[in-house]
Short mmCIF file of C-alpha atoms in Angstrom, two decimals:
data_model
loop_
_atom_site.label_atom_id
_atom_site.label_comp_id
_atom_site.label_asym_id
_atom_site.label_seq_id
_atom_site.Cartn_x
_atom_site.Cartn_y
_atom_site.Cartn_z
CA UNK X 1 55.58 38.99 -5.88
CA UNK X 2 57.84 42.01 -5.45
CA UNK X 3 61.63 41.59 -5.72
CA UNK X 4 62.04 42.27 -1.98
CA UNK X 5 59.53 39.53 -1.22
CA UNK X 6 61.32 37.07 -3.51
CA UNK X 7 64.57 37.91 -1.71
CA UNK X 8 62.86 37.31 1.61
CA UNK X 9 61.59 33.90 0.54
CA UNK X 10 65.00 32.98 -0.87
CA UNK X 11 66.69 34.09 2.34
CA UNK X 12 64.17 32.12 4.32
CA UNK X 13 64.83 29.02 2.26
CA UNK X 14 68.57 29.27 2.80
CA UNK X 15 68.28 30.17 6.47
CA UNK X 16 65.80 27.46 7.30
CA UNK X 17 67.77 24.93 5.32
CA UNK X 18 70.80 25.80 7.43
CA UNK X 19 68.77 25.35 10.59
CA UNK X 20 67.58 21.98 9.41
CA UNK X 21 71.01 20.98 8.14
CA UNK X 22 72.61 21.37 11.54
CA UNK X 23 70.11 19.05 13.16
CA UNK X 24 69.12 16.60 10.43
CA UNK X 25 71.86 14.06 11.00
CA UNK X 26 71.38 14.02 14.75
CA UNK X 27 67.61 13.99 14.43
CA UNK X 28 67.74 11.00 12.08
CA UNK X 29 70.08 9.14 14.42
CA UNK X 30 67.79 9.93 17.32
CA UNK X 31 64.67 8.78 15.48
CA UNK X 32 66.34 5.57 14.33
CA UNK X 33 67.42 4.82 17.88
CA UNK X 34 63.90 5.05 19.28
CA UNK X 35 61.75 2.03 19.69
CA UNK X 36 58.30 1.66 21.19
CA UNK X 37 58.89 -0.06 24.56
CA UNK X 38 57.87 -3.74 24.92
CA UNK X 39 54.80 -2.80 26.93
CA UNK X 40 53.59 -0.47 24.18
CA UNK X 41 53.23 3.30 24.06
CA UNK X 42 53.02 4.50 27.71
CA UNK X 43 50.89 7.47 26.65
CA UNK X 44 48.57 5.71 24.22
CA UNK X 45 45.00 6.91 24.57
CA UNK X 46 45.84 10.13 26.45
CA UNK X 47 43.91 13.16 25.29
CA UNK X 48 46.34 16.07 25.53
CA UNK X 49 43.60 18.65 24.98
CA UNK X 50 41.55 18.09 28.16
CA UNK X 51 43.14 21.02 29.99
CA UNK X 52 41.05 23.30 27.81
CA UNK X 53 37.99 21.92 29.62
CA UNK X 54 39.15 23.58 32.86
CA UNK X 55 37.48 26.86 33.91
CA UNK X 56 38.34 29.43 31.27
CA UNK X 57 38.92 33.15 31.40
CA UNK X 58 40.50 35.81 29.24
CA UNK X 59 43.07 38.27 30.53
CA UNK X 60 43.63 41.40 28.44
CA UNK X 61 47.27 42.25 27.90
CA UNK X 62 48.46 45.83 28.25
CA UNK X 63 47.97 46.32 24.50
CA UNK X 64 44.49 44.78 24.61
CA UNK X 65 45.39 41.38 23.14
CA UNK X 66 43.34 38.56 24.70
CA UNK X 67 45.28 35.87 26.57
CA UNK X 68 43.57 32.49 27.09
CA UNK X 69 43.74 31.31 30.72
CA UNK X 70 42.72 28.09 32.47
CA UNK X 71 42.42 27.91 36.26
CA UNK X 72 42.26 24.92 38.61
CA UNK X 73 41.18 25.59 42.22
CA UNK X 74 41.92 22.89 44.76
CA UNK X 75 40.95 22.07 48.33
CA UNK X 76 37.48 23.61 48.10
CA UNK X 77 38.91 27.01 47.16
CA UNK X 78 36.32 29.44 45.81
CA UNK X 79 36.94 32.17 43.27
CA UNK X 80 36.65 34.95 45.84
CA UNK X 81 39.17 33.49 48.31
CA UNK X 82 42.87 34.17 48.55
CA UNK X 83 44.66 30.85 47.96
CA UNK X 84 47.35 29.42 50.16
CA UNK X 85 49.46 29.62 47.01
CA UNK X 86 48.94 30.43 43.34
CA UNK X 87 51.16 28.43 40.98
CA UNK X 88 51.46 29.98 37.51
CA UNK X 89 52.75 27.82 34.64
CA UNK X 90 54.33 29.41 31.53
CA UNK X 91 54.90 27.22 28.44
CA UNK X 92 57.64 27.35 25.85
CA UNK X 93 58.28 28.46 22.27
CA UNK X 94 55.75 27.17 19.72
CA UNK X 95 53.91 25.16 22.38
CA UNK X 96 50.78 25.80 24.44
CA UNK X 97 49.46 25.36 27.98
CA UNK X 98 48.67 21.69 27.24
CA UNK X 99 52.41 20.96 27.43
CA UNK X 100 51.86 20.92 31.23
CA UNK X 101 49.28 18.11 30.90
CA UNK X 102 50.95 15.64 33.25
CA UNK X 103 51.79 18.22 35.92
CA UNK X 104 48.26 19.62 35.91
CA UNK X 105 46.68 16.27 36.80
CA UNK X 106 49.40 14.84 39.05
CA UNK X 107 49.70 18.00 41.14
CA UNK X 108 45.91 18.25 41.44
CA UNK X 109 46.05 14.85 43.16
CA UNK X 110 49.04 15.74 45.34
CA UNK X 111 47.47 19.04 46.42
CA UNK X 112 43.85 17.89 46.58
CA UNK X 113 43.53 18.93 50.25
CA UNK X 114 45.43 22.21 49.93
CA UNK X 115 43.87 25.52 48.96
CA UNK X 116 46.11 26.02 45.97
CA UNK X 117 45.25 27.63 42.66
CA UNK X 118 46.98 26.43 39.50
CA UNK X 119 46.99 28.81 36.54
CA UNK X 120 47.93 27.96 32.96
CA UNK X 121 47.83 30.35 30.00
CA UNK X 122 48.73 30.46 26.33
CA UNK X 123 51.40 32.98 25.38
CA UNK X 124 50.41 35.60 22.82
CA UNK X 125 50.23 34.11 19.35
CA UNK X 126 50.11 30.59 20.81
CA UNK X 127 47.28 28.17 21.56
CA UNK X 128 43.95 29.92 22.05
CA UNK X 129 45.36 33.34 22.78
CA UNK X 130 44.95 35.95 20.05
CA UNK X 131 47.45 36.23 17.22
CA UNK X 132 50.22 38.68 18.02
CA UNK X 133 51.29 41.56 15.75
CA UNK X 134 54.93 41.15 14.74
CA UNK X 135 56.13 44.18 16.68
CA UNK X 136 54.75 42.71 19.93
CA UNK X 137 56.64 39.42 19.69
CA UNK X 138 59.29 40.54 22.14
CA UNK X 139 60.57 39.47 25.56
CA UNK X 140 59.42 42.78 27.03
CA UNK X 141 55.89 42.02 25.87
CA UNK X 142 55.97 38.46 27.22
CA UNK X 143 57.04 39.83 30.60
CA UNK X 144 54.26 42.40 30.48
CA UNK X 145 51.73 39.68 29.62
CA UNK X 146 52.89 37.54 32.52
CA UNK X 147 52.58 40.51 34.84
CA UNK X 148 48.99 41.09 33.72
CA UNK X 149 48.06 37.43 34.18
CA UNK X 150 49.44 37.43 37.74
CA UNK X 151 47.56 40.63 38.54
CA UNK X 152 44.32 39.19 37.21
CA UNK X 153 44.37 35.66 38.60
CA UNK X 154 46.45 36.21 41.75
CA UNK X 155 45.65 39.68 43.09
CA UNK X 156 46.69 38.63 46.62
CA UNK X 157 48.76 35.96 48.32
CA UNK X 158 52.00 34.18 47.51
CA UNK X 159 52.87 33.12 43.96
CA UNK X 160 55.14 30.37 42.63
CA UNK X 161 56.20 30.71 38.99
CA UNK X 162 57.02 27.71 36.78
CA UNK X 163 58.46 28.22 33.30
CA UNK X 164 59.56 25.88 30.51
CA UNK X 165 61.96 26.94 27.75
CA UNK X 166 60.91 30.42 26.52
CA UNK X 167 58.49 30.52 29.46
CA UNK X 168 61.44 30.20 31.84
CA UNK X 169 63.16 33.02 29.98
CA UNK X 170 60.08 35.16 30.60
CA UNK X 171 60.38 34.45 34.34
CA UNK X 172 63.97 35.64 34.28
CA UNK X 173 62.83 38.71 32.38
CA UNK X 174 60.16 39.39 34.99
CA UNK X 175 62.79 39.23 37.74
CA UNK X 176 65.06 41.68 35.95
CA UNK X 177 62.32 44.18 35.17
CA UNK X 178 60.26 43.81 38.37
CA UNK X 179 62.64 42.90 41.22
CA UNK X 180 60.14 44.28 43.72
CA UNK X 181 58.00 41.17 43.16
CA UNK X 182 60.85 39.03 44.52
CA UNK X 183 61.54 41.16 47.58
CA UNK X 184 60.51 40.56 51.20
CA UNK X 185 57.35 42.60 50.67
CA UNK X 186 56.73 41.16 47.19
CA UNK X 187 54.58 38.32 45.95
CA UNK X 188 56.86 35.68 44.44
CA UNK X 189 57.79 32.85 46.83
CA UNK X 190 59.47 30.42 44.43
CA UNK X 191 60.60 29.92 40.83
CA UNK X 192 61.04 26.74 38.77
CA UNK X 193 63.13 26.93 35.60
CA UNK X 194 62.53 23.87 33.39
CA UNK X 195 64.71 23.24 30.31
CA UNK X 196 65.56 26.89 29.86
CA UNK X 197 68.54 29.25 29.65
CA UNK X 198 69.50 32.65 30.99
CA UNK X 199 71.49 33.53 27.86
CA UNK X 200 73.67 32.09 25.14
CA UNK X 201 70.90 30.15 23.44
CA UNK X 202 72.45 30.90 20.05
CA UNK X 203 75.84 29.59 21.14
CA UNK X 204 75.09 25.92 21.88
CA UNK X 205 73.03 23.04 20.53
CA UNK X 206 70.46 23.61 17.82
CA UNK X 207 70.29 27.27 18.80
CA UNK X 208 73.58 27.94 17.02
CA UNK X 209 71.68 28.06 13.74
CA UNK X 210 69.78 31.10 14.99
CA UNK X 211 72.96 33.06 14.29
CA UNK X 212 72.33 32.98 10.59
CA UNK X 213 72.12 36.25 8.64
CA UNK X 214 69.89 34.65 6.02
CA UNK X 215 67.40 33.60 8.68
CA UNK X 216 67.56 37.11 10.14
CA UNK X 217 66.88 38.57 6.69
CA UNK X 218 63.87 36.32 6.27
CA UNK X 219 62.49 37.41 9.66
CA UNK X 220 62.95 41.12 8.86
CA UNK X 221 61.25 40.85 5.47
CA UNK X 222 58.50 38.67 6.91
CA UNK X 223 57.74 41.25 9.60
CA UNK X 224 57.33 43.94 6.96
CA UNK X 225 55.56 41.75 4.39
CA UNK X 226 53.29 39.05 5.89
CA UNK X 227 52.84 37.51 2.43
CA UNK X 228 56.43 36.28 2.68
CA UNK X 229 55.43 34.15 5.64
CA UNK X 230 52.56 32.67 3.69
CA UNK X 231 54.86 31.97 0.73
CA UNK X 232 57.32 30.21 3.02
CA UNK X 233 54.73 28.39 5.12
CA UNK X 234 55.26 24.93 3.66
CA UNK X 235 59.04 25.32 3.69
CA UNK X 236 59.05 26.46 7.30
CA UNK X 237 56.86 23.58 8.40
CA UNK X 238 58.86 21.08 6.38
CA UNK X 239 62.19 22.09 7.91
CA UNK X 240 61.39 23.32 11.41
CA UNK X 241 58.78 20.87 12.65
CA UNK X 242 60.73 17.62 12.20
CA UNK X 243 63.76 19.21 13.87
CA UNK X 244 61.80 20.54 16.84
CA UNK X 245 59.87 17.31 17.32
CA UNK X 246 63.02 15.19 17.06
CA UNK X 247 64.80 17.44 19.57
CA UNK X 248 61.91 17.29 22.02
CA UNK X 249 62.75 13.89 23.47
CA UNK X 250 65.83 11.96 24.45
CA UNK X 251 67.39 9.34 22.15
CA UNK X 252 65.94 6.33 23.96
CA UNK X 253 62.42 7.61 24.58
CA UNK X 254 59.65 6.99 22.12
CA UNK X 255 55.95 7.57 22.52
CA UNK X 256 54.03 8.03 19.26
CA UNK X 257 51.21 9.67 21.25
CA UNK X 258 53.54 12.22 22.89
CA UNK X 259 55.28 12.86 19.58
CA UNK X 260 51.96 13.54 17.86
CA UNK X 261 50.89 15.84 20.70
CA UNK X 262 54.03 17.97 20.37
CA UNK X 263 53.74 17.95 16.59
CA UNK X 264 50.15 19.21 16.79
CA UNK X 265 51.18 22.01 19.13
CA UNK X 266 53.82 23.08 16.63
CA UNK X 267 51.48 22.77 13.67
CA UNK X 268 48.79 24.82 15.37
CA UNK X 269 51.17 27.66 16.22
CA UNK X 270 50.92 30.27 13.45
CA UNK X 271 53.99 30.47 11.24
CA UNK X 272 54.10 34.22 11.91
CA UNK X 273 54.46 33.54 15.63
CA UNK X 274 57.28 31.06 15.04
CA UNK X 275 59.21 33.42 12.77
CA UNK X 276 58.67 36.51 14.88
CA UNK X 277 59.80 34.91 18.13
CA UNK X 278 62.98 33.43 16.62
CA UNK X 279 64.79 36.73 17.12
CA UNK X 280 63.75 36.73 20.79
CA UNK X 281 65.53 33.42 21.26
CA UNK X 282 68.58 34.62 19.34
CA UNK X 283 69.11 37.79 21.37
CA UNK X 284 67.90 36.48 24.73
CA UNK X 285 70.05 37.53 27.72
CA UNK X 286 68.34 37.70 31.09
CA UNK X 287 71.32 36.82 33.30
CA UNK X 288 70.61 39.88 35.47
CA UNK X 289 67.40 38.17 36.58
CA UNK X 290 69.31 35.37 38.32
CA UNK X 291 70.51 37.33 41.40
CA UNK X 292 66.96 38.60 41.84
CA UNK X 293 65.46 35.10 41.76
CA UNK X 294 68.21 33.97 44.16
CA UNK X 295 66.33 35.76 46.97
CA UNK X 296 63.59 33.09 46.89
CA UNK X 297 63.66 29.27 46.69
CA UNK X 298 64.11 27.87 43.20
CA UNK X 299 64.30 24.64 41.23
CA UNK X 300 66.28 24.03 38.04
CA UNK X 301 65.24 21.00 35.96
CA UNK X 302 66.85 19.78 32.74
CA UNK X 303 67.32 16.61 30.72
CA UNK X 304 70.95 15.74 30.06
CA UNK X 305 70.08 15.07 26.40
CA UNK X 306 68.40 18.45 25.81
CA UNK X 307 69.57 19.76 22.42
CA UNK X 308 67.59 23.01 22.56
CA UNK X 309 68.76 24.30 25.95
CA UNK X 310 71.73 22.03 26.73
CA UNK X 311 72.58 21.01 30.28
CA UNK X 312 75.40 23.59 30.78
CA UNK X 313 72.74 26.32 30.69
CA UNK X 314 70.97 24.77 33.67
CA UNK X 315 74.21 24.14 35.55
CA UNK X 316 75.14 27.80 35.15
CA UNK X 317 71.77 29.02 36.43
CA UNK X 318 71.89 26.64 39.39
CA UNK X 319 75.34 27.95 40.30
CA UNK X 320 74.01 31.51 40.35
CA UNK X 321 70.83 30.86 42.35
CA UNK X 322 72.31 30.33 45.80
CA UNK X 323 71.89 27.75 48.51
CA UNK X 324 68.09 27.55 48.32
CA UNK X 325 68.09 26.21 44.78
CA UNK X 326 67.60 22.53 43.93
CA UNK X 327 68.95 20.98 40.73
CA UNK X 328 67.23 18.05 39.02
CA UNK X 329 69.08 16.50 36.07
CA UNK X 330 66.98 13.86 34.32
CA UNK X 331 69.16 11.26 32.66
CA UNK X 332 68.32 10.52 29.04
CA UNK X 333 65.63 13.22 28.76
CA UNK X 334 65.37 15.88 26.07
CA UNK X 335 63.81 19.32 25.88
CA UNK X 336 60.24 18.21 26.65
CA UNK X 337 61.32 16.71 29.96
CA UNK X 338 57.97 17.53 31.59
CA UNK X 339 56.27 15.17 29.13
CA UNK X 340 59.06 12.62 28.78
CA UNK X 341 59.69 11.98 32.49
CA UNK X 342 56.74 13.85 34.04
CA UNK X 343 57.09 12.52 37.58
CA UNK X 344 60.54 14.06 38.03
CA UNK X 345 59.30 17.49 37.01
CA UNK X 346 56.10 17.14 39.04
CA UNK X 347 58.07 16.16 42.15
CA UNK X 348 60.47 19.07 41.68
CA UNK X 349 57.54 21.51 41.53
CA UNK X 350 55.88 19.90 44.55
CA UNK X 351 59.14 20.16 46.51
CA UNK X 352 59.49 23.82 45.50
CA UNK X 353 55.99 24.65 46.72
CA UNK X 354 56.86 22.93 50.00
CA UNK X 355 59.93 25.18 50.33
CA UNK X 356 58.25 28.34 49.07
CA UNK X 357 58.81 31.51 51.08
CA UNK X 358 59.15 35.20 50.43
CA UNK X 359 62.60 36.77 50.36
CA UNK X 360 64.24 37.42 53.72
CA UNK X 361 64.07 41.08 54.74
CA UNK X 362 67.26 43.07 54.48
CA UNK X 363 69.08 43.42 57.81
CA UNK X 364 68.56 46.79 59.42
CA UNK X 365 71.60 48.93 60.14
CA UNK X 366 71.96 49.86 63.81
CA UNK X 367 71.70 53.56 64.58
CA UNK X 368 74.99 53.58 66.49
CA UNK X 369 76.82 52.08 63.53
CA UNK X 370 75.39 54.82 61.36
CA UNK X 371 76.70 57.35 63.88
CA UNK X 372 80.17 55.75 63.92
CA UNK X 373 80.36 55.94 60.14
CA UNK X 374 79.21 59.56 60.03
#
């Protein structure tokens, strides 16, 4: 191994140890405080992979990378019809489309008689989408990918966007870069932001450890020398996975089945993807997307025990989204609120679809007022 590679591994060891050190004590306390409820594991026996049995397609990204998509058409909708609404779900960092398991099935029941299309896809480098080159693991690229998926699966009609964690950040990025989609003559009729943040992710909670020069050094070297990632694979898994799993749920919730499902999602996400997207989380600032989203109805959902995107992030976004935004704070829930207390998230999305509308047109200026001001 070259000296630069050894430095990269050493930096990675120190940086990842710091990340784990910040959370270890809290994670241990959280784990020790969890007990399987008297009635047993509420999610025992659930197969969290069944969403991959839904109708599959592949959407090519702008750079040609293949994105894995699953589509659910309801109410007798056929592939050639324009739906009443297309609801696009975007998952979070190191997860996959299966993280929406409960919403997929509950909403299919709620909307069984409505001609609604639900769309789920794996972000680049995640799930069954193709592995992503390091230089494409950026917020700009995630926004571009989302744009391509919407074009492919929802070429016409109104669209509601639902994002969790990094997926919610991508929705904010889409609003900032493509405000025309959120205008009166646009396509987007509603946005749900679940356990996410507009900015400041490296300033609160577990995200503070992202501001670590050693971790940054590891990421830089790893981008240039993929062998560094392989050399640090076991270390990365050993430190990151327990922290992320422990932070996924609130201190009083415990489902071995849900915990294993999240752990498998993390384990099946390539280490390169995890490392390369860390810098996206560290530098994320999409606050300029908030006033754009404020033109359409929105929902902000967060657990009050979320250690990854703490509650103040959601309160700030809600305050910036205007009078047609609904806030749902789930007591005791952590970052994976859509799995921990699925009904609350499902109901918030259902309510949003019920309120969905395009942005109001801008008021026209009267010709005589223009003349007076001339």
